[in-house]
XYZ file of C-alpha atoms in Angstrom:
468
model
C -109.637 313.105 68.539
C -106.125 311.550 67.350
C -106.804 309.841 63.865
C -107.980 305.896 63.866
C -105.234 304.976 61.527
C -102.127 305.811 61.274
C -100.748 307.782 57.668
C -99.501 305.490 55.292
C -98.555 308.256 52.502
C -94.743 307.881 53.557
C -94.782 303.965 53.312
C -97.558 303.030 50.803
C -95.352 303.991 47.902
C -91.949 301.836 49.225
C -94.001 299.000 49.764
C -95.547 298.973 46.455
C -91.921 299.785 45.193
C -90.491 296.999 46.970
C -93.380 294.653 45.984
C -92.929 295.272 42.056
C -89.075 294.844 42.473
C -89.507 291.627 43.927
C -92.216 290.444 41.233
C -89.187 291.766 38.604
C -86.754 289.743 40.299
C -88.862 286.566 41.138
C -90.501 286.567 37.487
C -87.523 288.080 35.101
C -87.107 285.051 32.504
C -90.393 284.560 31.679
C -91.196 288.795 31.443
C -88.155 288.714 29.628
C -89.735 286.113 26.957
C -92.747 287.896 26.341
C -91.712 290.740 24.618
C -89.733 288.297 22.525
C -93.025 286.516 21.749
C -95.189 289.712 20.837
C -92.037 290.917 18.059
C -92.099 287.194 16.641
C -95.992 287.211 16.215
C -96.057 291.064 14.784
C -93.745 289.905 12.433
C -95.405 286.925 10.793
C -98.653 288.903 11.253
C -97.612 292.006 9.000
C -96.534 289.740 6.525
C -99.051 288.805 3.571
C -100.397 285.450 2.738
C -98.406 285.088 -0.580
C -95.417 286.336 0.968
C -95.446 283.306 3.627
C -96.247 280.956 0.829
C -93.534 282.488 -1.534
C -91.265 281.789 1.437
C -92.228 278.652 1.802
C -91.433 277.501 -2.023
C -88.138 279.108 -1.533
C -87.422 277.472 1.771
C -87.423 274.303 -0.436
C -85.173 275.274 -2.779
C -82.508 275.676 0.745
C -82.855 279.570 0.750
C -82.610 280.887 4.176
C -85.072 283.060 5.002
C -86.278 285.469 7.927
C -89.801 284.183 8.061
C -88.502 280.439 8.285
C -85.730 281.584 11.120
C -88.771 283.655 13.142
C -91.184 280.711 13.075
C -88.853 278.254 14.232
C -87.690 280.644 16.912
C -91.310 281.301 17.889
C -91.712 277.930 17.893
C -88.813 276.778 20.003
C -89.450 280.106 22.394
C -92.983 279.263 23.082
C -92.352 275.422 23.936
C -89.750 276.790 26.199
C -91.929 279.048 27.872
C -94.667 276.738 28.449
C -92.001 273.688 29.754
C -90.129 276.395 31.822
C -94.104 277.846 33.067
C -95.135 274.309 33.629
C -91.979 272.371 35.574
C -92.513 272.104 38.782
C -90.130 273.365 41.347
C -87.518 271.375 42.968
C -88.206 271.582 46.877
C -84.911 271.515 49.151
C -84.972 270.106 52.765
C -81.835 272.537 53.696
C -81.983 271.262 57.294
C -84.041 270.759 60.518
C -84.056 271.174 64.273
C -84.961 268.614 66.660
C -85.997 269.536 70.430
C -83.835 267.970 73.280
C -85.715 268.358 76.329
C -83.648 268.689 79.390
C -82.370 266.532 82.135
C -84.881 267.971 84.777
C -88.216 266.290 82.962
C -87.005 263.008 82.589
C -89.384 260.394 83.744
C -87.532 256.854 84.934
C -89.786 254.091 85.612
C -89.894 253.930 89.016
C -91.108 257.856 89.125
C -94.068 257.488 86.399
C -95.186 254.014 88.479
C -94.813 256.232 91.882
C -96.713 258.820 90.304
C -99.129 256.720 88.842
C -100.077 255.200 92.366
C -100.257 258.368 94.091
C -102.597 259.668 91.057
C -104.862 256.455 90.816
C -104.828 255.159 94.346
C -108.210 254.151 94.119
C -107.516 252.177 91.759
C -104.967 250.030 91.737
C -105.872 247.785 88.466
C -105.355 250.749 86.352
C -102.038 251.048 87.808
C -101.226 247.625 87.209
C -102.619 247.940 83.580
C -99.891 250.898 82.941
C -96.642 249.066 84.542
C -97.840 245.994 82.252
C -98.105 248.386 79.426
C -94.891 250.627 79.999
C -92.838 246.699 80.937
C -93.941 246.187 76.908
C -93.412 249.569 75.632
C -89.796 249.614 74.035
C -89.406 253.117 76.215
C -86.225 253.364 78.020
C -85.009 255.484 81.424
C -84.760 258.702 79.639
C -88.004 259.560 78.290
C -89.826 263.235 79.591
C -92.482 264.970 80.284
C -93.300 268.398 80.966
C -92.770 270.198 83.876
C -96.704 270.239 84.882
C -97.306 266.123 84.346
C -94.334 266.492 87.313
C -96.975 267.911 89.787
C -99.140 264.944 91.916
C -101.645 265.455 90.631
C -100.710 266.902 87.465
C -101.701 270.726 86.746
C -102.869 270.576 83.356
C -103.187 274.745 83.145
C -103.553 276.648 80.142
C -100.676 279.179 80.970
C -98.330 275.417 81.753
C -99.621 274.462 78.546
C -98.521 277.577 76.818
C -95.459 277.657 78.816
C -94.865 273.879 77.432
C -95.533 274.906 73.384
C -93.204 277.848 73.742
C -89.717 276.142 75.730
C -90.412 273.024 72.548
C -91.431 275.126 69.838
C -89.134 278.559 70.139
C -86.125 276.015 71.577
C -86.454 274.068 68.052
C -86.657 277.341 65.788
C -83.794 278.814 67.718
C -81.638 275.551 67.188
C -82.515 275.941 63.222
C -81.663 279.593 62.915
C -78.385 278.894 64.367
C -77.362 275.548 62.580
C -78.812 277.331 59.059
C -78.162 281.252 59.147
C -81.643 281.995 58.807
C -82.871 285.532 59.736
C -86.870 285.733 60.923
C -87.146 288.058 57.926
C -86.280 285.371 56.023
C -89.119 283.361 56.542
C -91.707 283.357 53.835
C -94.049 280.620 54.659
C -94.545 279.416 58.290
C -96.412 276.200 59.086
C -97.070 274.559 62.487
C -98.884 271.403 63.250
C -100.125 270.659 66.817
C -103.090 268.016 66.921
C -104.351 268.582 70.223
C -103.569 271.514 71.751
C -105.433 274.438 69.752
C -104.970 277.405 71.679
C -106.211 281.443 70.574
C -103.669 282.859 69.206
C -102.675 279.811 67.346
C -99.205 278.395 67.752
C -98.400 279.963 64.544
C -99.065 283.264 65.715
C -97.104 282.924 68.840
C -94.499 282.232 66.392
C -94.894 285.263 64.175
C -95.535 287.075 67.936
C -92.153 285.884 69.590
C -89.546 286.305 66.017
C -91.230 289.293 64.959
C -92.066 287.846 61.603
C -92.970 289.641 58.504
C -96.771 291.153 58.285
C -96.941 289.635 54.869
C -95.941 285.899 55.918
C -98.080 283.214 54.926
C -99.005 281.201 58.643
C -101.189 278.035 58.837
C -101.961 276.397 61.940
C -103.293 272.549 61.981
C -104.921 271.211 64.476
C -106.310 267.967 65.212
C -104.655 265.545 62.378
C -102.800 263.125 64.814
C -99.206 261.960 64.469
C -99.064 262.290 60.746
C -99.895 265.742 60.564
C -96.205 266.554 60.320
C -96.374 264.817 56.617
C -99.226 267.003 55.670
C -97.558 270.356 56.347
C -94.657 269.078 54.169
C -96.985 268.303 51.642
C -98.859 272.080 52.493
C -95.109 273.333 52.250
C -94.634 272.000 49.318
C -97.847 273.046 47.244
C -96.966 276.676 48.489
C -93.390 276.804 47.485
C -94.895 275.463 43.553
C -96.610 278.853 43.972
C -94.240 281.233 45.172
C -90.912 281.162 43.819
C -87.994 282.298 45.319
C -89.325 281.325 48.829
C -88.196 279.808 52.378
C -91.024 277.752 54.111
C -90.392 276.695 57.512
C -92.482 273.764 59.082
C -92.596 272.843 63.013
C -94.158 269.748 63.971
C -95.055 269.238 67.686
C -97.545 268.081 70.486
C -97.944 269.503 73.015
C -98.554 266.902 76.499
C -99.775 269.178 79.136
C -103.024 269.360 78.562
C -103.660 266.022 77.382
C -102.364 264.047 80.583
C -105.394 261.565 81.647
C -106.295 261.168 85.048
C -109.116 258.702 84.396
C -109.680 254.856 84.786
C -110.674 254.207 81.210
C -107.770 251.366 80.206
C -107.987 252.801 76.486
C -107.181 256.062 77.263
C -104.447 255.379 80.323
C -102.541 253.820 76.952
C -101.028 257.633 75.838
C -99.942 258.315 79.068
C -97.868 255.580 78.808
C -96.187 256.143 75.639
C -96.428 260.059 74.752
C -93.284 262.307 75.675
C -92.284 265.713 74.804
C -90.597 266.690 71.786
C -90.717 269.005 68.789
C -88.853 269.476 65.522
C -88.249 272.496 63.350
C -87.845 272.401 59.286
C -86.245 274.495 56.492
C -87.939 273.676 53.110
C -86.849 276.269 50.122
C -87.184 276.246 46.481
C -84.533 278.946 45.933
C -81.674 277.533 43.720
C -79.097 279.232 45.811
C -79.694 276.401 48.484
C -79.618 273.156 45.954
C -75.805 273.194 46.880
C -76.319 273.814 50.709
C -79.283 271.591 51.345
C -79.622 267.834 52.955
C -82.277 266.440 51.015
C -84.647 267.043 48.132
C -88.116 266.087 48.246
C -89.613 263.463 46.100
C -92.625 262.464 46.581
C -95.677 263.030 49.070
C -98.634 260.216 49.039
C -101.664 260.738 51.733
C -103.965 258.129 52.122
C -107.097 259.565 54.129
C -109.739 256.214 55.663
C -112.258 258.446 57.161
C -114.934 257.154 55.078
C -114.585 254.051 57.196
C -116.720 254.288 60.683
C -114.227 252.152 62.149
C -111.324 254.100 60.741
C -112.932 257.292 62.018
C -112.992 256.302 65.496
C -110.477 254.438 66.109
C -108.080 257.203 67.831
C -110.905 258.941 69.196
C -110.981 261.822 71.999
C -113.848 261.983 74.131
C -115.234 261.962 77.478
C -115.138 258.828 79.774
C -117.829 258.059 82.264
C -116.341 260.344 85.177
C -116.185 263.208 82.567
C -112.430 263.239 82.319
C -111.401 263.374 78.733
C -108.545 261.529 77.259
C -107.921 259.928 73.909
C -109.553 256.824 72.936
C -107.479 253.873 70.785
C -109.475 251.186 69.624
C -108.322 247.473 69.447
C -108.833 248.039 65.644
C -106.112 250.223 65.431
C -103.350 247.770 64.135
C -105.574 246.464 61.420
C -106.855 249.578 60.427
C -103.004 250.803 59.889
C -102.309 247.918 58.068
C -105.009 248.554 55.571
C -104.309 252.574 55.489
C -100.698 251.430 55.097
C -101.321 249.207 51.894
C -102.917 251.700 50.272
C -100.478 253.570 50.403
C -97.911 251.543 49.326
C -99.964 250.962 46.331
C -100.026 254.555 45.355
C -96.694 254.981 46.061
C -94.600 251.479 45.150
C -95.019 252.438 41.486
C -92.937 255.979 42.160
C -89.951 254.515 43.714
C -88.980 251.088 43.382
C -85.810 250.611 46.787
C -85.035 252.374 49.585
C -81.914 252.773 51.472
C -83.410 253.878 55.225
C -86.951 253.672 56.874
C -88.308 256.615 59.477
C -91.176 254.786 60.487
C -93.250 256.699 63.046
C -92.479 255.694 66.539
C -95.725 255.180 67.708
C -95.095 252.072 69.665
C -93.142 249.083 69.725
C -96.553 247.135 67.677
C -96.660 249.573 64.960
C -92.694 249.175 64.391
C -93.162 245.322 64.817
C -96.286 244.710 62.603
C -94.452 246.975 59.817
C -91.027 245.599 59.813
C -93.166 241.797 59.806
C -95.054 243.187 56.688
C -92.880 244.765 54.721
C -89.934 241.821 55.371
C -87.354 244.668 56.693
C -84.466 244.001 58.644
C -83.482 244.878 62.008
C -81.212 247.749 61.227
C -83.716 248.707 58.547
C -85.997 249.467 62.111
C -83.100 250.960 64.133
C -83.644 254.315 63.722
C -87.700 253.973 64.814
C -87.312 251.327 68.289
C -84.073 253.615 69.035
C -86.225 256.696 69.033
C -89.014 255.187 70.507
C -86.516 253.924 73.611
C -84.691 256.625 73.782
C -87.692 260.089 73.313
C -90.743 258.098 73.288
C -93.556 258.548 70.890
C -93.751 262.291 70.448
C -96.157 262.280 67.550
C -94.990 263.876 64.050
C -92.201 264.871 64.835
C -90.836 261.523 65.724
C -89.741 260.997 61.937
C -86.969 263.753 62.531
C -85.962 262.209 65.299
C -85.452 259.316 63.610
C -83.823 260.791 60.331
C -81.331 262.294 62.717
C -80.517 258.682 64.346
C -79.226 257.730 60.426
C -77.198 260.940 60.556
C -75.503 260.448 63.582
C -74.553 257.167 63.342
C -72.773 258.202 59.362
C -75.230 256.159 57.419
C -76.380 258.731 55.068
C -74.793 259.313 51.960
C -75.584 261.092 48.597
C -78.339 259.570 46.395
C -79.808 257.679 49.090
C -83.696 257.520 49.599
C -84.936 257.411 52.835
C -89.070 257.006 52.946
C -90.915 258.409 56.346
C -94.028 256.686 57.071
C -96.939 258.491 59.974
C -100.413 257.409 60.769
C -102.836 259.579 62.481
C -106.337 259.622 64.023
C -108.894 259.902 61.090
C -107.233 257.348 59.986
C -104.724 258.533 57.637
C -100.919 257.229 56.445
C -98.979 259.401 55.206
C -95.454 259.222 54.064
C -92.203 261.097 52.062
C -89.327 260.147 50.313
C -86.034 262.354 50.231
C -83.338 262.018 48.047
C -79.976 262.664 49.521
C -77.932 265.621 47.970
C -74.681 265.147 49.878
C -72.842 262.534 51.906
C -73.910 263.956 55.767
C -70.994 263.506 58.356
C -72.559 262.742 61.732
C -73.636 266.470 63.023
C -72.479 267.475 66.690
C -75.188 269.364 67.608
C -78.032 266.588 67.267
C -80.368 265.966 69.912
C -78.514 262.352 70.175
C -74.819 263.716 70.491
C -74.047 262.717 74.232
C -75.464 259.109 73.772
C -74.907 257.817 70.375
C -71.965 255.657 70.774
C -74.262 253.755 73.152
C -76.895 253.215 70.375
C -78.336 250.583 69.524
C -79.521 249.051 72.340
C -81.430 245.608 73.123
C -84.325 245.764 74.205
C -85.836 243.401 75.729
C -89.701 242.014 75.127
C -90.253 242.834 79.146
C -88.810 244.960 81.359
C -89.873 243.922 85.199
C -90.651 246.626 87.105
C-alpha cells in the first residue's frame, strides 16, 4: 500500500526554521529588551538591603551611583516596554481595486423595461411599478448586470453564479496586484465579504484556490451582513493586523447578482432588481512601516452600530419566500426611519472622535438614502457628489460602493494630504457602519480608475424623473 501521508522529515525542520526566523524578525525590539530587564533586576536583587539604603543617603549628598543609574534605567526600560507592547499599530490603506464591468452587460433603460415585460407579462402592474421605480432611481444608461440576468428569462445557475464571483472578484485582485506590486505570497490575511451568495468552497477559498495562496494564510468568508459588510471586514482587518505584526491583509468586498435576480410579483422585492448592479472592489490594508511612505490613507477610526435587538430593525431587509415560492429580498417601508435611527447612533459614538470632515462616501444605496442623509446632516451638494455620481453611473452594488465612491474624489483631484474622508454603509440586520481615513499624500487623479474614460463628463444632473 503507498503510505497515507506524505514524509515531512525533509520539510518539517525548514518550516520550523523559517517560522522562528520570522518570530526573530517580527519580535526583535522587545526580545532584545528582555535580557536587558533580567541583568537590571539581578542586579538590584544581589544587592543587600543596607547597601540600597547606603546608596540612597549618598545619592543625596549628589554622588552618582550604579544602583541609582540601574533603577532609573529599569525604570525608564520597563515603561518603554509596556508603551511600545501596548500602542496600537498604525493600519495603512496602501491602495485598492475597483471592478469595471464591461461594455457587453450594460443594461439601458429601454432593455431592463423590455426585459421586464417579456419576464412579467402576466403582469403588467409589476412592470409598471419597476419603470416608476427605475424613472426615480438616480441610475443612469450605463449600469450592468451579469451575463445570466441577460437571458429571458434569466438563468440564475450555480456554475453562472460562480462564473459571475470569479470575472468580479479575480478581475479586482488582478487590478490591485498590478497597480501595488503585490505577489500572492505576499498576502497574509485574506478577507472577503459576499452577503448573499454563500457558495462551498467559500469565495475565500476560491481565492486562495485561483492565486495559489500560502497554506498558512488567515481566510474569513462573511456572508449574509448586507451592504455594510465591507466596513466590518475593515474593522476584522484591522483587529488582525493589531495581532500580527509585520503583515499585509487584503479585503474584497462584493455581491454577487446572479442568483439573487427576482422573478416574482411581490412589489417589495421587484425594488433590488431595480437598483442592484455588478461590481466589486479589492483592498490592501498593511501595518508594515515600510508602506507608511507608499500608502493612500491611514485608518482612523471604525464605529459599528448593530439594531438587531429591534424586531422592526431585524426585518426590515428581509429575504424570504413570497407566496409563489420565489424568493427575493424583502425591504420594508421602515427602512428609511430605521437608518436614520441606526445612523444617529452612530454619529453619537463617533462625533466625539473626529470633529470635520473634508469628503463623504456615503453608501449608494439609492437616491432616498443619499437624500434623507445629505437633508440630515445639512451637507452640500458636492459634499454628495461622489455617492448620486456612483449611484448614476454603477448603481448600488452593495459594500463596495464606498470605493467606488472614494475613487470619484480621486479622479476628479480633490484629495489632498491630511484630509478626512468618513464612509458611511447600512446593512440588513440593521446595522451602520462607517470609517474615517486620514490622507497621507496629496493623490493626483489615477489613470487606471474604473471612471477614467468618463470623468470629464462628471457630474451630471439628474433629474427627479426620467420618462421612460
Amino acid at each position: 500500500m503507498p503510505p497515507i501521508l506524505p514524509d515531512f522529515s525533509s520539510t518539517v525542520r525548514l518550516k520550523y526554521v523559517k517560522l522562528g526566523y520570522q518570530t526573530l524578525v517580527n519580535h526583535f525590539f522587545y526580545l532584545l529588551l528582555i535580557p536587558l530587564l533580567l541583568a537590571f533586576t539581578v542586579e538590584i536583587l544581589r544587592t543587600g538591603p543596607q547597601e540600597l539604603l547606603n546608596l540612597y543617603y549618598a545619592s543625596l549628598h549628589r554622588r552618582l551611583d550604579l544602583a541609582v543609574v540601574l533603577s532609573s534605567s529599569f525604570l525608564i526600560t520597563s515603561v518603554a516596554t509596556v508603551y511600545f507592547m501596548s500602542k496600537p499599530r498604525t493600519v495603512y490603506l496602501v491602495d485598492y481595486a475597483c471592478y469595471k464591468p464591461p461594455v457587453t452587460c450594460r443594461v439601458p433603460f429601454s432593455t431592463f423595461m423590455e426585459h421586464s415585460r417579456l419576464i412579467l407579462k402576466d403582469n403588467p402592474k409589476s412592470v409598471e411599478f419597476q419603470m416608476r421605480i427605475l424613472e426615480r432611481s438616480g441610475l443612469g444608461e450605463e449600469t450592468c448586470l451579469p451575463p445570466a440576468i441577460h437571458y429571458i428569462p434569466p438563468k440564475p445557475t450555480m456554475e453562472s453564479a460562480r462564473g459571475e464571483a470569479e470575472l468580479v472578484i479575480f478581475s479586482a485582485v488582478d487590478s490591485l496586484f498590478e497597480r501595488t506590486g503585490l505577489k500572492p505570497r505576499d498576502i497574509d490575511i485574506l478577507i472577503v465579504n459576499c452577503s448573499l451568495f454563500s457558495p462551498t468552497p467559500s469565495l475565500s477559498a476560491m481565492v486562495v484556490n485561483k492565486y495559489k495562496l500560502r497554506s498558512n494564510v488567515k481566510s474569513f468568508n462573511l456572508s449574509g451582513m448586507g451592504c455594510s459588510a465591507g466596513m466590518i471586514s475593515i474593522d476584522l482587518a484591522r483587529d488582525l493586523l493589531q495581532v500580527h505584526p509585520n503583515s499585509n491583509a487584503v479585503v474584497v468586498s462584493t455581491e454577487i447578482i446572479t442568483p439573487n435576480y427576482y422573478q416574482g410579483k411581490e412589489r417589495a422585492m421587484l425594488l433590488p432588481n431595480c437598483l442592484f448592479r455588478m461590481g466589486g472592489a479589492a483592498i490592501l490594508l498593511s501595518n508594515r512601516r515600510s508602506h507608511r511612505s507608499r500608502a493612500k490613507y491611514r485608518l482612523v477610526h471604525v464605529v459599528r452600530t448593530h439594531k438587531g435587538g429591534d424586531d422592526k430593525a431585524y426585518r426590515c431587509v428581509y429575504e424570504e419566500e413570497d407566496r409563489e415560492g420565489k424568493v427575493g429580498i424583502n425591504l420594508s417601508k421602515d427602512l428609511m426611519a430605521i437608518a436614520g435611527e441606526a445612523l444617529k447612533s452612530n454619529i453619537t459614538t463617533i462625533g466625539p472622535l473626529v470633529q470635520a470632515f473634508e469628503h463623504f462616501c456615503i453608501h449608494a444605496g439609492g437616491r432616498a438614502v443619499i437624500d434623507e442623509l445629505q437633508k440630515n446632516l445639512q451637507l452640500s451638494a458636492e459634499h454628495v457628489e461622489a455617492s448620486r455620481m456612483t449611484l448614476h453611473r454603477f448603481g448600488n452594488t452593495s459594500s463596495s460602493s464606498l470605493w467606488y465612491e472614494l475613487s470619484y474624489i480621486e479622479a476628479k483631484g480633490r484629495m489632498r494630504r491630511g484630509d478626512r474622508v468618513w464612509q458611511i454603509a447600512f446593512g440588513s440586520g440593521f446595522k451602520c457602519n462607517s470609517a474615517v481615513w486620514k490622507c497621507n499624500r496629496t493623490i493626483k487623479s489615477p489613470t487606471d480608475c474604473p471612471w477614467a474614460d468618463c470623468i470629464d463628463r462628471y457630474p451630471v444632473h439628474i433629474p427627479e424623473v426620467v420618462k421612460l
